[in-house]
CSV table of C-alpha atoms in Angstrom, one decimal:
chain,number,residue,atom,x,y,z
A,1,MET,CA,-9.9,15.9,3.9
A,2,SER,CA,-6.2,16.4,3.4
A,3,LYS,CA,-3.9,13.6,2.3
A,4,ARG,CA,-0.2,12.8,2.9
A,5,ILE,CA,1.7,10.9,0.3
A,6,ILE,CA,4.7,9.0,1.8
A,7,GLU,CA,7.5,7.6,-0.3
A,8,THR,CA,7.8,3.8,-0.1
A,9,SER,CA,11.5,4.3,0.5
A,10,PHE,CA,10.6,4.7,4.1
A,11,TRP,CA,10.4,0.9,4.3
A,12,THR,CA,13.8,0.4,2.7
A,13,ASP,CA,15.6,3.0,4.7
A,14,GLU,CA,18.6,1.3,6.4
A,15,LYS,CA,18.0,3.0,9.7
A,16,VAL,CA,14.3,1.9,9.8
A,17,ILE,CA,15.3,-1.7,8.9
A,18,ASP,CA,18.2,-2.0,11.3
A,19,ASN,CA,17.0,0.0,14.3
A,20,TYR,CA,13.2,0.5,14.5
A,21,SER,CA,11.0,-1.7,16.5
A,22,PRO,CA,7.3,-2.1,15.4
A,23,GLU,CA,6.4,0.6,18.0
A,24,ASP,CA,9.1,2.9,16.5
A,25,LYS,CA,7.7,2.4,12.9
A,26,TYR,CA,4.2,3.1,14.2
A,27,PHE,CA,5.3,6.3,15.9
A,28,MET,CA,7.3,7.5,12.9
A,29,LEU,CA,4.5,7.0,10.5
A,30,TYR,CA,2.2,8.9,12.9
A,31,LEU,CA,4.6,11.8,12.9
A,32,LEU,CA,4.6,11.8,9.1
A,33,THR,CA,0.8,11.4,8.6
A,34,ASN,CA,-1.0,12.8,11.6
A,35,PRO,CA,-3.7,15.6,10.9
A,36,LYS,CA,-1.3,18.4,12.1
A,37,THR,CA,1.7,17.3,10.1
A,38,THR,CA,3.2,19.5,7.3
A,39,ALA,CA,5.3,18.7,4.2
A,40,ILE,CA,8.4,20.3,5.8
A,41,GLY,CA,7.9,18.3,9.0
A,42,ILE,CA,7.8,21.2,11.4
A,43,TYR,CA,4.5,21.8,13.1
A,44,PRO,CA,2.8,22.3,16.5
A,45,LEU,CA,2.0,19.0,18.3
A,46,PRO,CA,1.1,19.1,22.0
A,47,ILE,CA,2.1,16.0,24.0
A,48,LYS,CA,-1.5,15.4,25.1
A,49,ILE,CA,-2.7,15.4,21.4
A,50,ILE,CA,-0.1,12.7,20.6
A,51,ALA,CA,-1.2,10.6,23.6
A,52,PHE,CA,-4.8,10.9,22.6
A,53,ASP,CA,-4.2,10.1,18.9
A,54,ILE,CA,-2.1,7.0,19.4
A,55,GLY,CA,-3.7,5.8,22.6
A,56,TYR,CA,-0.5,6.0,24.7
A,57,SER,CA,0.1,7.5,28.1
A,58,LYS,CA,1.9,10.9,28.3
A,59,GLU,CA,4.8,9.1,29.9
A,60,SER,CA,5.1,6.6,27.0
A,61,VAL,CA,4.9,9.5,24.5
A,62,LEU,CA,7.7,11.4,26.3
A,63,THR,CA,9.8,8.2,26.3
A,64,LEU,CA,9.3,7.8,22.5
A,65,ILE,CA,10.2,11.5,21.9
A,66,GLU,CA,13.3,11.2,24.0
A,67,ARG,CA,14.4,8.0,22.1
A,68,PHE,CA,13.8,9.6,18.7
A,69,ASP,CA,15.6,12.8,19.8
A,70,LYS,CA,18.6,11.4,21.7
A,71,THR,CA,19.1,7.9,20.2
A,72,TYR,CA,17.9,8.1,16.6
A,73,LYS,CA,18.5,11.9,16.4
A,74,ASN,CA,15.8,12.4,13.8
A,75,ILE,CA,13.4,14.7,15.7
A,76,VAL,CA,13.6,17.9,17.8
A,77,TYR,CA,10.8,18.9,20.2
A,78,ASP,CA,10.4,22.3,21.6
A,79,ALA,CA,8.3,22.1,24.8
A,80,LYS,CA,7.9,25.9,25.0
A,81,THR,CA,6.2,26.3,21.6
A,82,GLN,CA,5.0,22.7,21.5
A,83,GLU,CA,6.4,22.4,18.0
A,84,ILE,CA,8.1,19.2,16.6
A,85,ALA,CA,10.6,19.0,13.8
A,86,VAL,CA,10.9,15.6,12.0
A,87,LEU,CA,14.4,16.2,10.6
A,88,ASN,CA,14.2,13.7,7.7
A,89,SER,CA,10.5,14.2,6.8
A,90,LEU,CA,11.3,15.9,3.5
A,91,LYS,CA,12.9,12.6,2.2
A,92,TYR,CA,9.4,11.0,2.2
A,93,THR,CA,6.7,13.7,2.1
A,94,ILE,CA,7.2,15.5,-1.2
A,95,SER,CA,7.2,13.6,-4.5
A,96,LYS,CA,7.0,16.5,-7.0
A,97,GLY,CA,7.9,20.2,-7.5
A,98,GLY,CA,6.3,23.2,-9.1
A,99,LYS,CA,5.0,26.6,-8.0
A,100,PRO,CA,2.1,25.3,-5.9
A,101,VAL,CA,4.6,23.1,-3.9
A,102,GLU,CA,7.0,26.1,-3.5
A,103,ASP,CA,4.1,28.3,-2.2
A,104,MET,CA,3.1,25.6,0.2
A,105,ILE,CA,6.6,25.2,1.6
A,106,ASN,CA,7.0,29.0,2.0
A,107,ARG,CA,3.6,29.1,3.9
A,108,GLU,CA,4.6,26.3,6.2
A,109,LEU,CA,8.0,27.8,6.9
A,110,ASN,CA,6.5,31.2,7.7
A,111,ALA,CA,4.1,29.6,10.2
A,112,VAL,CA,7.0,28.1,12.3
A,113,LYS,CA,7.5,29.9,15.6
A,114,ASN,CA,10.9,28.5,16.6
A,115,SER,CA,13.5,29.5,14.0
A,116,ASP,CA,16.0,27.0,15.4
A,117,LEU,CA,13.8,24.1,14.2
A,118,ILE,CA,14.0,25.4,10.6
A,119,GLU,CA,17.8,25.5,11.0
A,120,SER,CA,17.9,22.0,12.4
A,121,VAL,CA,15.9,20.5,9.5
A,122,TYR,CA,18.1,22.5,7.0
A,123,LYS,CA,21.4,21.2,8.4
A,124,ASN,CA,20.1,17.6,8.6
A,125,MET,CA,18.9,17.7,5.0
A,126,LEU,CA,22.1,19.2,3.5
A,127,ASP,CA,23.9,15.9,2.8
A,128,TRP,CA,20.7,14.4,1.4
A,129,TRP,CA,20.2,17.4,-0.9
A,130,SER,CA,23.8,17.2,-2.1
A,131,ILE,CA,23.2,13.7,-3.5
A,132,SER,CA,19.6,13.8,-4.5
A,133,ASP,CA,18.7,13.4,-8.2
A,134,ARG,CA,15.2,14.9,-7.5
A,135,LYS,CA,15.2,18.3,-9.3
A,136,PHE,CA,12.7,19.9,-6.9
A,137,ASP,CA,15.0,19.3,-3.9
A,138,GLU,CA,17.1,22.3,-5.0
A,139,LEU,CA,13.9,24.4,-4.9
A,140,ILE,CA,13.1,23.2,-1.3
A,141,LYS,CA,16.7,23.9,-0.2
A,142,SER,CA,16.4,27.4,-1.7
A,143,SER,CA,13.2,28.1,0.2
A,144,PHE,CA,14.8,27.1,3.5
A,145,GLU,CA,17.8,29.3,2.9
A,146,LYS,CA,15.6,32.3,2.0
A,147,GLU,CA,13.5,31.8,5.2
A,148,ILE,CA,16.6,31.5,7.4
A,149,SER,CA,18.2,34.5,5.9
A,150,LYS,CA,15.0,36.6,6.3
A,151,ARG,CA,14.6,35.6,9.9
A,152,LYS,CA,18.3,36.4,10.6
A,153,GLU,CA,17.9,39.9,9.1
A,154,ALA,CA,14.7,40.5,11.1
A,155,LYS,CA,16.5,39.5,14.3
A,156,GLU,CA,19.4,41.8,13.6
A,157,LYS,CA,17.1,44.7,12.7
A,158,ASN,CA,15.2,44.1,16.0
A,159,ALA,CA,18.4,44.1,17.9
A,160,ASN,CA,19.5,47.3,16.4
A,161,THR,CA,16.1,48.9,17.1
A,162,ASN,CA,16.3,47.9,20.8
A,163,VAL,CA,19.9,49.3,21.1
A,164,ASN,CA,18.8,52.7,19.6
A,165,ALA,CA,15.7,52.8,21.7
A,166,ASP,CA,17.8,52.3,24.9
A,167,ALA,CA,20.2,55.0,23.8
A,168,ASN,CA,17.4,57.5,23.0
A,169,ALA,CA,15.7,56.8,26.3
A,170,ASN,CA,18.9,57.6,28.2
A,171,ALA,CA,19.5,60.7,26.2
A,172,ASN,CA,16.0,62.0,26.9
A,173,ALA,CA,16.2,61.2,30.6
A,174,ASN,CA,19.3,63.4,30.9
A,175,ALA,CA,18.4,66.1,28.4
A,176,ASN,CA,18.2,68.8,31.2
A,177,THR,CA,21.4,67.9,32.9
A,178,ASP,CA,23.7,70.9,33.3
A,179,SER,CA,27.0,69.0,32.8
A,180,VAL,CA,27.6,65.5,31.5
A,181,ASP,CA,31.1,64.0,31.4
A,182,ASP,CA,32.6,62.3,28.3
A,183,SER,CA,32.3,58.8,29.7
A,184,TYR,CA,28.5,59.2,29.8
A,185,HIS,CA,28.4,60.2,26.1
A,186,ASP,CA,30.5,57.1,25.4
A,187,SER,CA,27.8,55.0,27.0
A,188,LEU,CA,25.3,56.2,24.5
A,189,LYS,CA,27.3,55.0,21.6
A,190,PRO,CA,25.7,51.9,19.8
A,191,HIS,CA,27.0,48.6,21.1
A,192,ASN,CA,29.5,46.7,19.0
A,193,SER,CA,27.7,44.9,16.2
A,194,ASN,CA,29.1,41.6,17.3
A,195,ASN,CA,27.6,41.8,20.8
A,196,TYR,CA,23.9,42.2,21.1
A,197,GLY,CA,23.5,40.7,24.6
A,198,THR,CA,20.4,38.5,24.4
A,199,PHE,CA,20.6,38.6,20.6
A,200,ASN,CA,23.8,36.7,20.2
A,201,PHE,CA,24.5,36.0,16.6
A,202,SER,CA,27.6,34.1,17.3
A,203,ASN,CA,25.2,31.3,18.2
A,204,GLU,CA,25.9,28.2,16.2
A,205,SER,CA,22.5,28.2,14.5
A,206,TYR,CA,23.4,31.5,12.8
A,207,SER,CA,27.1,31.2,12.5
A,208,GLU,CA,27.0,31.3,8.7
A,209,SER,CA,24.4,32.2,6.3
A,210,PRO,CA,23.2,29.2,4.2
A,211,ASN,CA,23.5,31.4,1.1
A,212,GLU,CA,27.2,31.7,1.6
A,213,SER,CA,28.8,28.7,-0.1
A,214,SER,CA,32.1,27.4,1.3
A,215,ASN,CA,34.9,26.3,-1.0
A,216,GLU,CA,35.8,23.5,1.4
A,217,LYS,CA,33.9,20.2,0.9
A,218,THR,CA,32.9,18.1,3.9
A,219,ASP,CA,34.3,14.5,4.1
A,220,PHE,CA,30.9,13.2,3.2
A,221,GLN,CA,30.5,15.3,0.1
A,222,TYR,CA,34.0,14.2,-1.0
A,223,LEU,CA,33.0,10.6,-0.4
A,224,ILE,CA,29.8,11.0,-2.4
A,225,GLU,CA,31.8,12.4,-5.4
A,226,LEU,CA,34.4,9.6,-5.0
A,227,TYR,CA,31.6,7.0,-5.2
A,228,GLN,CA,29.8,8.7,-8.2
A,229,GLU,CA,33.0,9.0,-10.2
A,230,ASN,CA,33.9,5.4,-9.7
A,231,PHE,CA,30.7,3.4,-9.2
A,232,GLY,CA,27.9,5.6,-10.5
A,233,ILE,CA,24.9,7.4,-9.0
A,234,VAL,CA,24.5,7.0,-5.2
A,235,LYS,CA,21.1,5.4,-4.6
A,236,PRO,CA,19.2,6.7,-1.6
A,237,ILE,CA,19.3,3.3,0.1
A,238,LEU,CA,23.2,3.6,0.2
A,239,TYR,CA,23.1,7.0,1.8
A,240,ASP,CA,23.2,5.8,5.4
A,241,ASP,CA,25.7,3.0,4.5
A,242,LEU,CA,28.2,5.6,3.3
A,243,LYS,CA,27.7,7.8,6.3
A,244,ALA,CA,28.3,4.8,8.6
A,245,ASP,CA,31.5,3.8,6.7
A,246,LEU,CA,32.8,7.3,7.0
A,247,GLU,CA,32.2,7.2,10.8
A,248,ASP,CA,33.6,3.7,11.2
A,249,TYR,CA,36.7,3.9,9.0
A,250,GLY,CA,37.5,7.5,8.1
A,251,LEU,CA,37.9,9.0,4.6
A,252,GLU,CA,41.6,8.1,4.2
A,253,LEU,CA,41.1,4.4,4.5
A,254,ILE,CA,37.9,4.5,2.4
A,255,ILE,CA,39.8,6.2,-0.5
A,256,GLU,CA,42.6,3.5,-0.3
A,257,ALA,CA,40.0,0.7,-0.3
A,258,VAL,CA,38.2,2.3,-3.3
A,259,LYS,CA,41.5,2.5,-5.2
A,260,ARG,CA,42.1,-1.2,-4.7
A,261,ALA,CA,38.5,-2.0,-5.7
A,262,VAL,CA,38.7,0.1,-8.9
A,263,LYS,CA,42.1,-1.4,-9.7
A,264,ARG,CA,40.5,-4.9,-9.6
A,265,GLN,CA,37.4,-3.6,-11.5
A,266,ARG,CA,35.1,-4.3,-8.5
A,267,GLU,CA,32.1,-2.5,-7.0
A,268,TYR,CA,31.9,-0.6,-3.7
A,269,GLY,CA,31.0,-3.8,-1.8
A,270,TYR,CA,34.5,-5.0,-2.5
A,271,ALA,CA,36.0,-1.9,-0.9
A,272,GLN,CA,33.7,-2.5,2.1
A,273,GLY,CA,35.1,-6.0,2.4
A,274,ILE,CA,38.6,-4.6,2.4
A,275,LEU,CA,37.6,-2.1,5.1
A,276,LYS,CA,36.1,-4.8,7.3
A,277,SER,CA,39.2,-7.0,6.8
A,278,TRP,CA,41.4,-4.2,8.0
A,279,ASN,CA,39.1,-3.5,10.9
A,280,ASN,CA,39.3,-7.2,12.0
A,281,LYS,CA,43.1,-6.9,11.9
A,282,GLY,CA,43.1,-3.7,14.0
A,283,ILE,CA,44.2,-1.6,11.1
A,284,LYS,CA,43.0,2.0,11.7
A,285,THR,CA,45.4,4.2,9.7
A,286,LEU,CA,46.5,4.5,6.0
A,287,GLU,CA,50.1,3.8,7.1
A,288,GLN,CA,49.1,0.6,8.8
A,289,ALA,CA,47.1,-0.5,5.7
A,290,LYS,CA,50.1,0.1,3.4
A,291,ALA,CA,52.5,-1.6,5.9
A,292,GLU,CA,50.1,-4.6,5.9
A,293,GLU,CA,50.1,-4.7,2.1
A,294,VAL,CA,54.0,-4.6,2.0
A,295,SER,CA,54.1,-7.4,4.5
A,296,PHE,CA,51.7,-9.5,2.5
A,297,GLN,CA,53.7,-8.9,-0.7
A,298,ASN,CA,56.9,-9.8,1.0
A,299,LYS,CA,55.3,-13.0,2.4
A,300,SER,CA,53.9,-13.8,-1.1
A,301,GLN,CA,57.4,-13.3,-2.6
A,302,THR,CA,58.9,-15.6,0.1
A,303,ASN,CA,56.3,-18.3,-0.6
A,304,GLN,CA,57.1,-17.9,-4.4
A,305,ASN,CA,60.8,-18.4,-3.8
A,306,LYS,CA,60.1,-21.4,-1.7
A,307,PHE,CA,57.9,-22.8,-4.4
A,308,GLN,CA,60.7,-22.4,-7.0
A,309,GLN,CA,63.4,-23.9,-4.7
A,310,GLN,CA,61.4,-26.7,-3.1
A,311,LYS,CA,58.4,-28.8,-4.0
A,312,PRO,CA,55.3,-26.8,-5.2
A,313,VAL,CA,53.2,-25.2,-2.5
A,314,LYS,CA,49.7,-26.3,-2.4
A,315,LYS,CA,47.3,-23.7,-3.7
A,316,ALA,CA,43.6,-23.3,-3.2
A,317,PRO,CA,41.5,-23.7,-6.3
A,318,GLU,CA,40.4,-20.4,-7.8
A,319,TRP,CA,36.7,-21.3,-7.6
A,320,THR,CA,36.8,-21.7,-3.8
A,321,ASP,CA,36.3,-18.8,-1.4
A,322,GLU,CA,39.9,-19.2,-0.2
A,323,GLY,CA,41.2,-19.1,-3.8
A,324,ARG,CA,39.2,-16.0,-4.7
A,325,LEU,CA,40.4,-14.2,-1.5
A,326,ILE,CA,44.1,-15.1,-2.2
A,327,LYS,CA,43.7,-13.9,-5.8
A,328,ALA,CA,42.3,-10.6,-4.5
A,329,GLY,CA,45.3,-10.1,-2.3
A,330,VAL,CA,43.8,-11.2,1.1
A,331,ASP,CA,46.0,-13.1,3.5
A,332,THR,CA,43.8,-16.1,4.6
A,333,THR,CA,46.4,-17.4,7.0
A,334,GLY,CA,44.6,-18.5,10.2
A,335,MET,CA,41.1,-17.9,8.8
A,336,THR,CA,38.4,-20.5,9.2
A,337,GLN,CA,36.2,-21.7,6.4
A,338,ASN,CA,33.2,-19.7,7.8
A,339,GLU,CA,35.3,-16.5,8.1
A,340,MET,CA,36.5,-16.9,4.5
A,341,TYR,CA,32.9,-17.6,3.3
A,342,LYS,CA,31.6,-14.5,5.0
A,343,LEU,CA,34.4,-12.2,3.8
A,344,ALA,CA,34.0,-13.5,0.2
A,345,GLY,CA,30.3,-12.8,0.4
A,346,GLU,CA,31.0,-9.2,1.6
A,347,MET,CA,33.4,-8.7,-1.2
A,348,GLY,CA,30.8,-9.7,-3.8
A,349,PHE,CA,32.4,-13.0,-4.9
A,350,HIS,CA,29.2,-15.0,-4.3
A,351,ASN,CA,27.4,-12.9,-7.0
A,352,GLU,CA,29.7,-14.0,-9.7
């Protein structure tokens, strides 16, 4: 009897905690542990088998598949080959490396019918592999790249063979013709290598070989490096948080917030607090953030001048939430006690 070892990090995954219903968790664990599953997460799984295994109707199964595909975006199902790809399966299903594991991955990749599913898993896992501290993840990534490259070469070779076969068939059919004009000979020339008709390699799934490394970093890769340089190793549990921050605030604002956090010798949670504060104030660009800081400094200078010229301005004690926020450079004007308490917690002051 075969066994599947699932990393316990499944239960601490932010997406699982925040979005999955009990039914979703049940279905996801089924996809990771059913008798047909593989370590790479790509395998044949007919709808009727799913319905039988989990005791659901076919309609309910189709609803679950659509939700995991369209809403959660963590599976792809090919109705033609009846294959499913669990895009993040490799985060949970492999816990060690070595030659036997490499051989197993290569066998499973070779058995996949739909090459696009391999490409989908590869693209989904790239960001994870870029931050993973598991040494064997580089081996897994390499196996995927070799398989994708091999299939691409086979597809190109097959396309060229078909083109040559068509040309030879036309030539033989007209071998006994007394006179053939030049335009006919031109039609026998091989097609342009960039246009293979049904074999269209400009398709997104084969637009660039995975073996070709780009000098340009993605915003997410840059964010990962920024985090590691200033706060240490990125734990897997923070992976989705960083992605969400990038989508919500953009790289430019995150860099500015990180600068302010580092300047005050704070952790990334402090930067997140700044980002949420900006968002609450409608600040969406770096220029707006800098303008808000200048406005705050001017206001602080004005208050200081008034303090020197008039009676002392009442200040909040430093041990209070308001006092801590003011010291951190946050304008608390108009904020309620509950709002100040929540923001101070997000900026990590309650852990002090």
